[in-house]
């Protein structure tokens, strides 16, 4: 791409050497020569800006040289990425774009309604394999602005599983401007709910049907006692789960072998029917089911009526959790539920 010398303060980045517009963006007044047709095809605000009855539009009809349009309040780097994409200049798209840069691009795309044009690129930018919690929160905000439901669910899932600090610690001006406080509350609610469900899975394992003997011979008790000791040894006792991430706790639970009791039980006439409990096998599919449903549903988060935040939590005795949306898991008895269209 050509970077042509400018007579004032900067160079012109030529996304379109024969373009009819020069956008002057940001406080640094960075210049980009572009096609107005490309902008109008990708953005409704630019359609309005270039209408013939507007002064900018009138100028375009009667000029031999490109018209300069100033956008001083916008982020030049973010719009440069968007302009490269809509002008098919793939070589100019950053390869190692940071989470902060992705969010800036999302803010610009949302402001100028470039969302459809950015759909494929946003899917590449929004990666859930990042480990830094602050960066994940920025990507949550970006996915929210891009309306990318799949990425929003995957990245919020990563935050719920891998972050054990308060989500408000991850707040910053750029994230708050995009999300608002309700998303932080929903994330915290989901994490609390997942920990509760996880604890129930662990403690419910005590009642494994293979370990039950009704003859009071001690067979059931010795296995239950050994199982509880295993939970303590693996730091999986519910009261201490807040000290580690949920992903760490779930991995530990998946690896935890079935216990071997040290105590012996008394003689039992049904001893031939005794079988060791299958704690790990029973626990495994429950943990898998829990894991599959973690992550916020973008459709529900965006469409909910915020005037009554409890309306969308439950319908009679059926919680939205059973429909696959953990963020709706706070049960408000008797409340009517909103519809959940999933993550699409």
GROMACS .gro file of C-alpha atoms in nm, residues 149-323:
model
  175
  149UNK     CA    1  -2.314  -1.480   2.034
  150UNK     CA    2  -2.077  -1.776   2.003
  151UNK     CA    3  -1.771  -1.576   2.110
  152UNK     CA    4  -1.966  -1.407   2.390
  153UNK     CA    5  -2.063  -1.746   2.535
  154UNK     CA    6  -1.714  -1.894   2.497
  155UNK     CA    7  -1.533  -1.595   2.648
  156UNK     CA    8  -1.775  -1.554   2.939
  157UNK     CA    9  -1.733  -1.927   2.998
  158UNK     CA   10  -1.356  -1.881   3.015
  159UNK     CA   11  -1.403  -1.601   3.269
  160UNK     CA   12  -1.636  -1.808   3.487
  161UNK     CA   13  -1.407  -2.111   3.477
  162UNK     CA   14  -1.065  -1.951   3.511
  163UNK     CA   15  -1.109  -1.627   3.705
  164UNK     CA   16  -1.156  -1.637   4.083
  165UNK     CA   17  -1.104  -1.269   4.164
  166UNK     CA   18  -1.407  -1.034   4.186
  167UNK     CA   19  -1.518  -0.936   3.838
  168UNK     CA   20  -1.543  -0.573   3.943
  169UNK     CA   21  -1.164  -0.579   3.977
  170UNK     CA   22  -1.156  -0.619   3.598
  171UNK     CA   23  -1.361  -0.306   3.533
  172UNK     CA   24  -1.206  -0.021   3.337
  173UNK     CA   25  -1.349   0.279   3.154
  174UNK     CA   26  -1.342   0.118   2.810
  175UNK     CA   27  -1.518  -0.197   2.932
  176UNK     CA   28  -1.776  -0.012   3.142
  177UNK     CA   29  -1.868   0.213   2.851
  178UNK     CA   30  -1.954  -0.094   2.643
  179UNK     CA   31  -2.108  -0.329   2.899
  180UNK     CA   32  -2.245  -0.153   3.203
  181UNK     CA   33  -2.259  -0.306   3.550
  182UNK     CA   34  -2.530  -0.564   3.480
  183UNK     CA   35  -2.291  -0.793   3.290
  184UNK     CA   36  -2.054  -0.795   3.587
  185UNK     CA   37  -2.344  -0.896   3.811
  186UNK     CA   38  -2.452  -1.171   3.571
  187UNK     CA   39  -2.101  -1.312   3.559
  188UNK     CA   40  -2.078  -1.314   3.937
  189UNK     CA   41  -2.422  -1.473   3.962
  190UNK     CA   42  -2.325  -1.744   3.719
  191UNK     CA   43  -1.998  -1.819   3.896
  192UNK     CA   44  -2.179  -1.852   4.230
  193UNK     CA   45  -2.437  -2.078   4.070
  194UNK     CA   46  -2.175  -2.298   3.902
  195UNK     CA   47  -1.985  -2.336   4.230
  196UNK     CA   48  -2.312  -2.432   4.399
  197UNK     CA   49  -2.394  -2.690   4.130
  198UNK     CA   50  -2.038  -2.822   4.142
  199UNK     CA   51  -2.058  -2.859   4.522
  200UNK     CA   52  -2.388  -3.043   4.489
  201UNK     CA   53  -2.233  -3.284   4.238
  202UNK     CA   54  -1.944  -3.357   4.474
  203UNK     CA   55  -2.150  -3.401   4.789
  204UNK     CA   56  -2.422  -3.589   4.605
  205UNK     CA   57  -2.165  -3.855   4.523
  206UNK     CA   58  -2.190  -3.980   4.880
  207UNK     CA   59  -2.523  -4.140   4.791
  208UNK     CA   60  -2.391  -4.352   4.506
  209UNK     CA   61  -2.639  -4.639   4.470
  210UNK     CA   62  -2.364  -4.900   4.439
  211UNK     CA   63  -2.248  -4.829   4.794
  212UNK     CA   64  -2.585  -4.862   4.965
  213UNK     CA   65  -2.652  -5.153   5.197
  214UNK     CA   66  -2.962  -5.141   5.417
  215UNK     CA   67  -2.832  -5.395   5.670
  216UNK     CA   68  -2.636  -5.136   5.873
  217UNK     CA   69  -2.317  -5.334   5.833
  218UNK     CA   70  -2.105  -5.024   5.786
  219UNK     CA   71  -2.039  -5.082   5.417
  220UNK     CA   72  -2.211  -4.758   5.314
  221UNK     CA   73  -2.061  -4.550   5.594
  222UNK     CA   74  -1.700  -4.652   5.542
  223UNK     CA   75  -1.711  -4.558   5.175
  224UNK     CA   76  -1.889  -4.230   5.247
  225UNK     CA   77  -1.626  -4.142   5.509
  226UNK     CA   78  -1.341  -4.228   5.271
  227UNK     CA   79  -1.504  -4.021   4.997
  228UNK     CA   80  -1.537  -3.714   5.221
  229UNK     CA   81  -1.172  -3.747   5.321
  230UNK     CA   82  -1.078  -3.756   4.953
  231UNK     CA   83  -1.262  -3.428   4.898
  232UNK     CA   84  -1.065  -3.265   5.179
  233UNK     CA   85  -0.733  -3.400   5.056
  234UNK     CA   86  -0.798  -3.266   4.704
  235UNK     CA   87  -0.906  -2.923   4.837
  236UNK     CA   88  -1.255  -2.984   4.705
  237UNK     CA   89  -1.446  -2.927   5.026
  238UNK     CA   90  -1.721  -2.679   4.928
  239UNK     CA   91  -1.633  -2.416   5.187
  240UNK     CA   92  -1.289  -2.368   5.028
  241UNK     CA   93  -1.385  -2.367   4.660
  242UNK     CA   94  -1.373  -1.986   4.640
  243UNK     CA   95  -0.994  -2.002   4.688
  244UNK     CA   96  -0.932  -2.172   4.352
  245UNK     CA   97  -1.071  -2.133   4.002
  246UNK     CA   98  -1.363  -2.349   3.895
  247UNK     CA   99  -1.161  -2.503   3.612
  248UNK     CA  100  -0.890  -2.608   3.858
  249UNK     CA  101  -1.152  -2.758   4.088
  250UNK     CA  102  -1.325  -2.945   3.805
  251UNK     CA  103  -0.996  -3.085   3.674
  252UNK     CA  104  -0.910  -3.204   4.024
  253UNK     CA  105  -1.251  -3.368   4.059
  254UNK     CA  106  -1.218  -3.543   3.724
  255UNK     CA  107  -0.879  -3.687   3.823
  256UNK     CA  108  -0.979  -3.787   4.177
  257UNK     CA  109  -0.982  -4.169   4.201
  258UNK     CA  110  -1.246  -4.361   4.389
  259UNK     CA  111  -1.142  -4.402   4.754
  260UNK     CA  112  -1.036  -4.726   4.920
  261UNK     CA  113  -1.167  -4.739   5.280
  262UNK     CA  114  -0.923  -4.832   5.557
  263UNK     CA  115  -1.195  -4.948   5.796
  264UNK     CA  116  -1.356  -5.288   5.776
  265UNK     CA  117  -1.728  -5.346   5.801
  266UNK     CA  118  -1.903  -5.604   6.016
  267UNK     CA  119  -2.020  -5.935   5.878
  268UNK     CA  120  -2.323  -5.890   5.654
  269UNK     CA  121  -2.555  -6.153   5.516
  270UNK     CA  122  -2.576  -5.950   5.194
  271UNK     CA  123  -2.197  -5.927   5.159
  272UNK     CA  124  -2.207  -6.104   4.823
  273UNK     CA  125  -2.416  -5.816   4.687
  274UNK     CA  126  -2.170  -5.548   4.798
  275UNK     CA  127  -2.005  -5.364   4.510
  276UNK     CA  128  -1.762  -5.071   4.536
  277UNK     CA  129  -1.927  -4.738   4.452
  278UNK     CA  130  -1.857  -4.576   4.115
  279UNK     CA  131  -1.808  -4.221   4.237
  280UNK     CA  132  -1.583  -4.112   3.953
  281UNK     CA  133  -1.798  -4.258   3.676
  282UNK     CA  134  -2.115  -4.105   3.817
  283UNK     CA  135  -1.945  -3.770   3.873
  284UNK     CA  136  -1.790  -3.751   3.525
  285UNK     CA  137  -2.105  -3.714   3.315
  286UNK     CA  138  -2.254  -3.463   3.560
  287UNK     CA  139  -1.942  -3.246   3.538
  288UNK     CA  140  -1.949  -3.271   3.159
  289UNK     CA  141  -2.311  -3.157   3.153
  290UNK     CA  142  -2.232  -2.865   3.383
  291UNK     CA  143  -1.935  -2.760   3.171
  292UNK     CA  144  -2.136  -2.759   2.848
  293UNK     CA  145  -2.387  -2.510   2.986
  294UNK     CA  146  -2.145  -2.253   3.129
  295UNK     CA  147  -2.134  -1.918   2.951
  296UNK     CA  148  -2.373  -1.625   2.912
  297UNK     CA  149  -2.635  -1.623   2.638
  298UNK     CA  150  -2.598  -1.302   2.437
  299UNK     CA  151  -2.955  -1.304   2.308
  300UNK     CA  152  -3.097  -1.318   2.657
  301UNK     CA  153  -2.849  -1.064   2.795
  302UNK     CA  154  -2.924  -0.809   2.522
  303UNK     CA  155  -3.300  -0.864   2.494
  304UNK     CA  156  -3.396  -0.883   2.862
  305UNK     CA  157  -3.627  -0.618   3.004
  306UNK     CA  158  -3.398  -0.453   3.259
  307UNK     CA  159  -3.690  -0.286   3.439
  308UNK     CA  160  -3.758  -0.618   3.614
  309UNK     CA  161  -3.441  -0.831   3.622
  310UNK     CA  162  -3.618  -1.126   3.785
  311UNK     CA  163  -3.882  -1.177   3.516
  312UNK     CA  164  -3.645  -1.383   3.306
  313UNK     CA  165  -3.512  -1.612   3.577
  314UNK     CA  166  -3.780  -1.875   3.619
  315UNK     CA  167  -4.109  -2.005   3.493
  316UNK     CA  168  -4.294  -2.194   3.761
  317UNK     CA  169  -4.063  -2.474   3.868
  318UNK     CA  170  -3.857  -2.474   3.548
  319UNK     CA  171  -3.550  -2.255   3.564
  320UNK     CA  172  -3.390  -2.116   3.252
  321UNK     CA  173  -3.083  -2.315   3.359
  322UNK     CA  174  -3.267  -2.619   3.232
  323UNK     CA  175  -3.288  -2.448   2.893
   0.00000   0.00000   0.00000
